[in-house]
mmCIF file of C-alpha atoms in Angstrom:
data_model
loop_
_atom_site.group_PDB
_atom_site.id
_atom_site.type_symbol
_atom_site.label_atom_id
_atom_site.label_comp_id
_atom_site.label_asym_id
_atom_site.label_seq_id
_atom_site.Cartn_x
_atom_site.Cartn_y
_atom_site.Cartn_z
ATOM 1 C CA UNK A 1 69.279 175.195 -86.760
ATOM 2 C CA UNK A 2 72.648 173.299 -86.201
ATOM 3 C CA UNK A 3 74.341 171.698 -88.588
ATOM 4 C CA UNK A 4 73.512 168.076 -88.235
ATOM 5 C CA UNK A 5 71.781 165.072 -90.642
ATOM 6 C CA UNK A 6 68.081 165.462 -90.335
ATOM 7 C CA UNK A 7 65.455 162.715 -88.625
ATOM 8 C CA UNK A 8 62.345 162.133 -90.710
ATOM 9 C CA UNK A 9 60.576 163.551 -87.173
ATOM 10 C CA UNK A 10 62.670 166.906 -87.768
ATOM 11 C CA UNK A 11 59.850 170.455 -88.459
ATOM 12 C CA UNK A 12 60.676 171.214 -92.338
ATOM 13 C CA UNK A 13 61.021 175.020 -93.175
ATOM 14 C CA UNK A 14 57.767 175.070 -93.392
ATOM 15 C CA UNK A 15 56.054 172.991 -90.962
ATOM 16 C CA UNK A 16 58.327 175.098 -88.810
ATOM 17 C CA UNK A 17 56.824 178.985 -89.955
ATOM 18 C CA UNK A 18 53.316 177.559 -89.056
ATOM 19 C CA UNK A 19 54.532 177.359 -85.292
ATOM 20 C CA UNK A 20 57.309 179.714 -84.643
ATOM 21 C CA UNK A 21 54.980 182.692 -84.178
ATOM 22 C CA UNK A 22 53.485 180.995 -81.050
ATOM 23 C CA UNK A 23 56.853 179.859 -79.945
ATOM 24 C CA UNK A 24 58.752 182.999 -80.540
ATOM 25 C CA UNK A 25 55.772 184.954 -78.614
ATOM 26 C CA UNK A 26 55.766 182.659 -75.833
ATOM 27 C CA UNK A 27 60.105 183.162 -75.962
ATOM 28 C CA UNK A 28 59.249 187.027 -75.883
ATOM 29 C CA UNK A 29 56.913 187.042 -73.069
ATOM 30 C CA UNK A 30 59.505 184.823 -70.597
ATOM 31 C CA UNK A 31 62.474 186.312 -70.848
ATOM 32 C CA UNK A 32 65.187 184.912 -68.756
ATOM 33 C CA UNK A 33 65.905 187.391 -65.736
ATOM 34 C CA UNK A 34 69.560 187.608 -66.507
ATOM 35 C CA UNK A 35 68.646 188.394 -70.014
ATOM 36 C CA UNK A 36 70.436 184.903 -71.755
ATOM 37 C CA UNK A 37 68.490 183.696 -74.838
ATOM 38 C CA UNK A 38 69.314 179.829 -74.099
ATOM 39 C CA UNK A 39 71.476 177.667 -75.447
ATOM 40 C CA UNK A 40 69.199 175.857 -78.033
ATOM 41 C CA UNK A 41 67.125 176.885 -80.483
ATOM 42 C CA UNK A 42 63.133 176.941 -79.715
ATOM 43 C CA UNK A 43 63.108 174.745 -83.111
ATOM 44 C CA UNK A 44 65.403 171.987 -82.411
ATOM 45 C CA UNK A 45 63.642 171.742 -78.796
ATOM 46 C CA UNK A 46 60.197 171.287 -80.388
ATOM 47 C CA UNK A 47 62.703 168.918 -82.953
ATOM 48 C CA UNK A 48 63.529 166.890 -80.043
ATOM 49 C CA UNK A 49 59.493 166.525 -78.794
ATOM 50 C CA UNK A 50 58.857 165.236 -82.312
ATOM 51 C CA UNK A 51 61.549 162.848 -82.380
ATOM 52 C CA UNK A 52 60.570 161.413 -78.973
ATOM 53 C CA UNK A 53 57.428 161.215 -79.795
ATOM 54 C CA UNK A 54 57.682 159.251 -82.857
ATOM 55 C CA UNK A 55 60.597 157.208 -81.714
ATOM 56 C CA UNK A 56 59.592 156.620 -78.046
ATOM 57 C CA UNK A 57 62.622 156.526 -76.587
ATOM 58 C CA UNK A 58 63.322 156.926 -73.365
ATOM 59 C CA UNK A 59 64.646 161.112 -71.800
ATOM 60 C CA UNK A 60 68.120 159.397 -71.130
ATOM 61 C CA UNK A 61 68.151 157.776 -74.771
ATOM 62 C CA UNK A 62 67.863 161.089 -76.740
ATOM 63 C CA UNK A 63 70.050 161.366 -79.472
ATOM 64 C CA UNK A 64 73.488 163.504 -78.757
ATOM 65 C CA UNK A 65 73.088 166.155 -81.500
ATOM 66 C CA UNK A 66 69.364 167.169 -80.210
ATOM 67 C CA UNK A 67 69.145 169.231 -76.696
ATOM 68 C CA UNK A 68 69.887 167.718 -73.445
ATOM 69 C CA UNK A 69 66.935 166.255 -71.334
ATOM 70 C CA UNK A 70 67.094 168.818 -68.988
ATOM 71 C CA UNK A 71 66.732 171.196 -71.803
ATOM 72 C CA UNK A 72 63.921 169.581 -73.473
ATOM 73 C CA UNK A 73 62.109 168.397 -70.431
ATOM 74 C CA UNK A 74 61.751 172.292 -68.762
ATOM 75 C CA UNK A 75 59.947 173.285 -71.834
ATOM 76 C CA UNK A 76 57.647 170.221 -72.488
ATOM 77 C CA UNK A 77 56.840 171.204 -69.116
ATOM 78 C CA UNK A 78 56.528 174.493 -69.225
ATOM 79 C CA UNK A 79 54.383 174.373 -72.342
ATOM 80 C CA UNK A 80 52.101 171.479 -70.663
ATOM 81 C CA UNK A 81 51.427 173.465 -67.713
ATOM 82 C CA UNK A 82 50.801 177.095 -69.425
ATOM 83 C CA UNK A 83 48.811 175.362 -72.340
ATOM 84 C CA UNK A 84 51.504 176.722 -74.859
ATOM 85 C CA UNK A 85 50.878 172.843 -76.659
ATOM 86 C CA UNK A 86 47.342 173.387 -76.750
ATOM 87 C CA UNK A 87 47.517 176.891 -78.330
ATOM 88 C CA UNK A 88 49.996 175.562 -81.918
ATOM 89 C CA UNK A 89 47.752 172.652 -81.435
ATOM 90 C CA UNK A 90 44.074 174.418 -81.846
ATOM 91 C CA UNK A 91 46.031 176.972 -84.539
ATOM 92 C CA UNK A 92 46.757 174.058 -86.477
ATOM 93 C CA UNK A 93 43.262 172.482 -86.700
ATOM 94 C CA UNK A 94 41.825 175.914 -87.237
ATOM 95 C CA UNK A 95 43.965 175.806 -90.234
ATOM 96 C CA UNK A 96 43.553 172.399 -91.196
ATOM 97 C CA UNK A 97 39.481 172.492 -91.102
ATOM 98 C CA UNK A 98 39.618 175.877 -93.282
ATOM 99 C CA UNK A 99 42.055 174.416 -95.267
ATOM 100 C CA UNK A 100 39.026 172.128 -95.993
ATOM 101 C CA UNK A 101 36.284 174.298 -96.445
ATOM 102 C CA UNK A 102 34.705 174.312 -92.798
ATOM 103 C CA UNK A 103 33.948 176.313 -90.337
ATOM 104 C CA UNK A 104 37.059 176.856 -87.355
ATOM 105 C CA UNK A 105 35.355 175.223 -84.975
ATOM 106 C CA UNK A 106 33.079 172.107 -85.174
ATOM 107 C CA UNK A 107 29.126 171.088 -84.428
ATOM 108 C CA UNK A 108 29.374 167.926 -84.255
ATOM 109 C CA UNK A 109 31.919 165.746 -82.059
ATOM 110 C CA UNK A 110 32.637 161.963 -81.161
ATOM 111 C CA UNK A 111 33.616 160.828 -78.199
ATOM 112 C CA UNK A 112 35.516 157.439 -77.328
ATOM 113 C CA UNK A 113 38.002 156.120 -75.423
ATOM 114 C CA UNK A 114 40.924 153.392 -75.608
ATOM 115 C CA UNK A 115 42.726 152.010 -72.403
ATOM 116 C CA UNK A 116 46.017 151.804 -72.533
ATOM 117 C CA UNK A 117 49.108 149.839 -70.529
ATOM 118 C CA UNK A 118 51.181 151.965 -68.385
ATOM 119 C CA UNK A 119 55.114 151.641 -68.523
ATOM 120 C CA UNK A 120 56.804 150.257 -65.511
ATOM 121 C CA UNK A 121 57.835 153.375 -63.137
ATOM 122 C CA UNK A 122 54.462 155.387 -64.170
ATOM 123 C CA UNK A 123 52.396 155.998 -60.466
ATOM 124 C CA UNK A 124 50.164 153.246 -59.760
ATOM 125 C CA UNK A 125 47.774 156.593 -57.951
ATOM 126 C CA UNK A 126 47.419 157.522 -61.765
ATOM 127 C CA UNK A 127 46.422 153.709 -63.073
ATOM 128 C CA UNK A 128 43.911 151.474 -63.080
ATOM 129 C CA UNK A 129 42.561 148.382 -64.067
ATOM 130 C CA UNK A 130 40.042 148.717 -67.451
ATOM 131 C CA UNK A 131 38.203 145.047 -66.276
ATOM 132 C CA UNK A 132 36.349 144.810 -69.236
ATOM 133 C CA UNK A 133 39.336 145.338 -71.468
ATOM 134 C CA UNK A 134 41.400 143.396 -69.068
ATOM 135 C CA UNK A 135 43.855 146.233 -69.136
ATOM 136 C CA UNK A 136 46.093 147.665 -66.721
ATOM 137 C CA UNK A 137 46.722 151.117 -67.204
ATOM 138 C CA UNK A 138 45.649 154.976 -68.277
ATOM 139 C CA UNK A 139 42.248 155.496 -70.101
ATOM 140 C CA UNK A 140 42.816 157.928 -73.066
ATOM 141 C CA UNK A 141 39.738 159.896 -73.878
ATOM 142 C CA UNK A 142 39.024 161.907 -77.592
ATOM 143 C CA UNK A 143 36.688 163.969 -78.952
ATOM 144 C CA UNK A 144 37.222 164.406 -82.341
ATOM 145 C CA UNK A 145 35.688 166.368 -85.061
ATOM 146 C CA UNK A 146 34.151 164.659 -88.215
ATOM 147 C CA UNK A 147 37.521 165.156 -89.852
ATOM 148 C CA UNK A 148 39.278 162.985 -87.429
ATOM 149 C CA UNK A 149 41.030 166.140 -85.591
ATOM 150 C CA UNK A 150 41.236 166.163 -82.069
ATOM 151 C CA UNK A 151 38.892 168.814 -80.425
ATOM 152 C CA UNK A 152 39.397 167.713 -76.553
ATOM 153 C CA UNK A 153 41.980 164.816 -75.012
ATOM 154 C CA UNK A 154 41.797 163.496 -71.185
ATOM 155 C CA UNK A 155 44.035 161.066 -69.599
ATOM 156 C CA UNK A 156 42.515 159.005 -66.571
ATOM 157 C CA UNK A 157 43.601 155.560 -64.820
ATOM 158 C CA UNK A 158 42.045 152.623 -66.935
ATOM 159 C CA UNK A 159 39.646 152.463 -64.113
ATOM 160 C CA UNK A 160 37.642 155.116 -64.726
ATOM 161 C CA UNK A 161 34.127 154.455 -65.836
ATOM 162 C CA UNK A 162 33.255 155.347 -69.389
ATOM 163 C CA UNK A 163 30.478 157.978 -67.845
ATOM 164 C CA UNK A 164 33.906 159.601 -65.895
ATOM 165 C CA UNK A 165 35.744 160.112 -69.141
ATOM 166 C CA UNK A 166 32.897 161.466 -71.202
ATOM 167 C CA UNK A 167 31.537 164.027 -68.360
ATOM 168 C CA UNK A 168 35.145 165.223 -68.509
ATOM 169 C CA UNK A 169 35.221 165.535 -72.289
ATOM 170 C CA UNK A 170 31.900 166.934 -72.979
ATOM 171 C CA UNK A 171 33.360 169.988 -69.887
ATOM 172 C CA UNK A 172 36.582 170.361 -71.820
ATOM 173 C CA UNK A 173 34.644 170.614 -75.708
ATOM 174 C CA UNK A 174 32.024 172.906 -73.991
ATOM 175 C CA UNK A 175 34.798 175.117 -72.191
ATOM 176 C CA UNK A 176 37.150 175.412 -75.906
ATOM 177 C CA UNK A 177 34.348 175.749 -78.088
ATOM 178 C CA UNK A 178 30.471 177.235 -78.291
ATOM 179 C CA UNK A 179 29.996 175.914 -81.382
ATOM 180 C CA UNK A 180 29.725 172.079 -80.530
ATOM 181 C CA UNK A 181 25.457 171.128 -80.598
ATOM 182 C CA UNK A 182 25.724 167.691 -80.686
ATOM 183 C CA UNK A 183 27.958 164.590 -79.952
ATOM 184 C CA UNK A 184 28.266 160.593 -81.196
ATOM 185 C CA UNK A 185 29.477 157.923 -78.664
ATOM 186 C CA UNK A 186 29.032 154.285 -78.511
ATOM 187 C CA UNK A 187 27.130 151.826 -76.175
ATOM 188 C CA UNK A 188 29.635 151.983 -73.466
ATOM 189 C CA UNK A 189 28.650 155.617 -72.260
ATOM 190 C CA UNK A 190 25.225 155.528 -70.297
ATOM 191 C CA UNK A 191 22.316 158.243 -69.270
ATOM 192 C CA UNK A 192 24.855 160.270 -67.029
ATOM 193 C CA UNK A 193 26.834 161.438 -70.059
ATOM 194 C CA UNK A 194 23.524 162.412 -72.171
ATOM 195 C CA UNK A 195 22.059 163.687 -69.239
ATOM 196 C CA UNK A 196 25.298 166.352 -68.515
ATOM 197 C CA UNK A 197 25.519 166.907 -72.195
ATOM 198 C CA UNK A 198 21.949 168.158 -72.035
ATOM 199 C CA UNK A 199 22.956 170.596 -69.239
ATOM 200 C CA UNK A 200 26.404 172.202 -71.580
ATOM 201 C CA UNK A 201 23.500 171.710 -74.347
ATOM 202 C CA UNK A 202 24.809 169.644 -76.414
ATOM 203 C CA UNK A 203 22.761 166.464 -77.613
ATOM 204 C CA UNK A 204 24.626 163.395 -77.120
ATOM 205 C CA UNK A 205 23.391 160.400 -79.186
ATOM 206 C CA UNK A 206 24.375 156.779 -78.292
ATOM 207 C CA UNK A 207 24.975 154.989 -81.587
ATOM 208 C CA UNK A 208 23.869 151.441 -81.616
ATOM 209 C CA UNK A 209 26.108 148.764 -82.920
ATOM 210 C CA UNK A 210 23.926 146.531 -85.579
ATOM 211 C CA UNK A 211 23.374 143.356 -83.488
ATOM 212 C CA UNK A 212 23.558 141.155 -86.696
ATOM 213 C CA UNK A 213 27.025 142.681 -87.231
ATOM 214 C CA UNK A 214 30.038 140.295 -87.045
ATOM 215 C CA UNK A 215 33.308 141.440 -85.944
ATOM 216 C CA UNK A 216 34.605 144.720 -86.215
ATOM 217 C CA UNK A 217 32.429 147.222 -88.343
ATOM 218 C CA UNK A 218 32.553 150.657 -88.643
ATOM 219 C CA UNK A 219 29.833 152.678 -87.618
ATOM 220 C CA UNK A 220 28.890 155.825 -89.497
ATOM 221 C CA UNK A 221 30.623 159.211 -88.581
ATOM 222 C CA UNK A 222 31.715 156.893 -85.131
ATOM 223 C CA UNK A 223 34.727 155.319 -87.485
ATOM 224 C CA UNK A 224 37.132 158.795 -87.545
ATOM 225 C CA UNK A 225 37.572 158.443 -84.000
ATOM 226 C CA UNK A 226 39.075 154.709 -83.968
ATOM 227 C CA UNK A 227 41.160 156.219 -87.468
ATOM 228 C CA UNK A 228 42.409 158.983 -85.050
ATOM 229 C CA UNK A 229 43.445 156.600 -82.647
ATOM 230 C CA UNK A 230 45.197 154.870 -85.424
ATOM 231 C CA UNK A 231 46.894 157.407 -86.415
ATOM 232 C CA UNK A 232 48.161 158.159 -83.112
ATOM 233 C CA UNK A 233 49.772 154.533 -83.157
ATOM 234 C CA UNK A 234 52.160 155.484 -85.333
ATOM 235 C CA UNK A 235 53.829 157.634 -82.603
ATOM 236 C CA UNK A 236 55.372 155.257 -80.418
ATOM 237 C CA UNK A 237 55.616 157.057 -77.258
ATOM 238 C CA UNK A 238 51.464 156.908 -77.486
ATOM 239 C CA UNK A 239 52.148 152.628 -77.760
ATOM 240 C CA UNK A 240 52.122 152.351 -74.144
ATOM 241 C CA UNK A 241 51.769 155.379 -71.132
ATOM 242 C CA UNK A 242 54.937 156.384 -70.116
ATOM 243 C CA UNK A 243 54.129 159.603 -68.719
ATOM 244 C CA UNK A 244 54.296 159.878 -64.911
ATOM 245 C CA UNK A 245 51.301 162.953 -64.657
ATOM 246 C CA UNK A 246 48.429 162.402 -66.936
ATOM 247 C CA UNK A 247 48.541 165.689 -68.037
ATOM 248 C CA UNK A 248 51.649 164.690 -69.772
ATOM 249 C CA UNK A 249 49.952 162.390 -71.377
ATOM 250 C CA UNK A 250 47.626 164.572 -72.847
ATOM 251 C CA UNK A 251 50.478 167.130 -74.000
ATOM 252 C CA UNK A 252 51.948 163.907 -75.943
ATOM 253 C CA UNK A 253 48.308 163.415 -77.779
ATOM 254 C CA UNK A 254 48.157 167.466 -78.667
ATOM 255 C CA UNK A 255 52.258 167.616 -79.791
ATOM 256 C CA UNK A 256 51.692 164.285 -82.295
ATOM 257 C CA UNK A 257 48.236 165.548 -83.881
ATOM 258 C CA UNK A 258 50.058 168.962 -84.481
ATOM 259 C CA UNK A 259 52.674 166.876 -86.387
ATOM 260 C CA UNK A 260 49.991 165.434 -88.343
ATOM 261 C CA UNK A 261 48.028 168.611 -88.960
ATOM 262 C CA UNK A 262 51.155 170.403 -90.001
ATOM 263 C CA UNK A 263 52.204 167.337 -92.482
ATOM 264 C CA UNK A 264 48.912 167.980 -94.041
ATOM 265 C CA UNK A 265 48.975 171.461 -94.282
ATOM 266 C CA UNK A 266 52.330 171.129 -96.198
ATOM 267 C CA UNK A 267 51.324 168.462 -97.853
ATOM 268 C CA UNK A 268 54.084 166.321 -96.037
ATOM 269 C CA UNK A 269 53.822 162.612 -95.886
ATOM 270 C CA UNK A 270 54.115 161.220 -92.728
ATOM 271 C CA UNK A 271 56.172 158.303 -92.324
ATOM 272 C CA UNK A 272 55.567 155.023 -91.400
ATOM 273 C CA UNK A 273 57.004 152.609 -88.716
ATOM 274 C CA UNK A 274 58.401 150.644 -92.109
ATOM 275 C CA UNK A 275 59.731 153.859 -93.681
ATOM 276 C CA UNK A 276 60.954 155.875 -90.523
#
C-alpha cells in the first residue's frame, strides 16, 4: 500500500487478510494478456470502493492519492458482473454467523423493501414512481437473516409492486441457499409471494402489525431488517440511487455489508457520519 494518510473507510491489516485470498485468486485467474500486473494495488482499489461508498462522492470527485476512476470503475465492474462482490460478501457472513455460534447458512429470512430517490442522470427505464410512498425512484429489496446480515439484495424501479420484489427475492435466497424453510414479511406482500414461496418451499408468513399500535413499533424478528437498512444509511452513496444499472446498485449494498461484517469480525468500530 502507498504511502499516504489513511481514511477511516481505508481495509486495516486485517480487515484486509479476510479478503485478499478472493481478490488475489480472482488477480491470478485474469491475467493481463501482455503479462502487466497493473498499476494499483488490488487493496487500495477495493480502498477506493470503501471510501466511495461511505463518502458518496461522485467518480470525478475521488480523492488524488486513491486510483483513478477509470481504474476503479473497470473493477467495480468487473467484480459486479462476474459476482466477485458477492463471493467476499457471502465469505464474510459465513464467518460472521459462525463467529456467532450458527449454522453458515440461515432457516429463517425476512424480507422487506425501502424505495429510494434516484440521483439526477440515473435512467428514468430503471425508475419508478413508489405511489404509496410518494417516491420517485429505485425499490431496494433485502432478505436478511435473523442477525441482520444480508442473505439476498434486488434493485427494481420504485414502481414495482411489493409481490415483484419478493418473487425475485424468495428466487435469489432459494438459488444461494437450501437451507432457508421459512420467511417473515409485512402486510404489504400479498398471496402471490406465499403462494411462490410454497413452490421454492419455503413458508412465507405475513406478520400482522398490532392495529392498536401507534406509530412506529417494531415487530418481532421483522425489526433486524429496518436495523439493516439503518445501517446501510450510514454509507452515503446508499442515501439516494446513483447507480445508472441496478445491478450496480446491488454491488453497492453487498461491498458496504462486507465493510460491516469485516468491522465486526475485527472487532472494528465503524464510524459514524459525526465521527468520519
Amino acid at each position: 500500500m502507498s504511502e499516504r494518510k489513511r481514511y477511516p473507510s481505508d481495509l486495516s491489516d486485517e480487515r484486509w487478510a479476510l479478503i485478499e485470498p478472493v481478490i488475489t485468486a480472482w488477480k491470478a485467474a485474469h491475467p493481463s494478456v501482455s503479462g502487466h500486473q497493473g498499476g494499483y494495488a488490488m487493496r487500495e482499489i477495493v480502498n477506493a470502493i470503501l471510501y466511495q461508498s461511505r463518502a458518496g462522492c461522485q467518480w470525478d470527485y475521488l480523492p488524488h492519492d486513491l486510483p483513478p476512476r477509470s481504474a476503479m470503475y473497470y473493477y467495480f465492474a468487473k467484480w459486479r458482473d462476474d459476482g466477485t462482490d458477492q463471493t467476499i460478501h457471502d465469505l464474510l457472513r459465513w464467518q460472521t454467523r459462525e463467529k456467532r455460534r450458527r449454522l453458515a447458512d440461515p432457516s429463517l429470512v425476512v424480507l422487506d423493501t425501502q424505495s429510494v430517490h434516484a440521483a439526477a442522470g440515473v435512467p428514468a427505464s430503471t425508475t419508478g414512481r413508489d405511489a404509496g410512498k410518494r417516491v420517485p425512484g429505485r425499490k431496494r429489496g433485502l432478505a436478511v437473516d435473523v442477525l441482520g446480515l444480508v442473505v439476498a439484495v434486488v434493485a427494481l424501479a420504485a414502481s414495482a409492486h411489493e409481490n415483484t420484489a419478493g418473487i425475485a427475492l424468495l428466487d435469489r435466497v432459494a438459488a444461494q441457499t437450501g437451507t432457508v424453510q421459512k420467511a417473515l414479511v409485512d402486510q404489504g406482500f400479498k398471496n402471490a409471494v406465499l403462494a411462490h414461496g410454497a413452490r421454492l418451499g419455503i413458508d412465507v408468513e405475513i406478520v400482522e402489525r398490532n392495529p392498536a399500535d401507534k406509530g412506529f413499533v417494531p415487530q418481532s424478528k421483522r425489526w433486524v431488517v429496518e436495523q439493516t437498512y439503518g445501517i446501510l444509511a450510514l454509507h452515503r452513496r446508499l442515501v439516494r440511487d446513483y447507480e445508472h444499472r441496478p445491478a450496480s446498485s446491488e454491488s453497492r449494498v453487498y461491498w458496504a455489508m462486507s465493510d460491516v461484517m469485516a468491522r465486526r469480525l475485527t472487532s472494528t468500530s465503524t464510524p459514524t457520519w459525526r465521527g468520519a
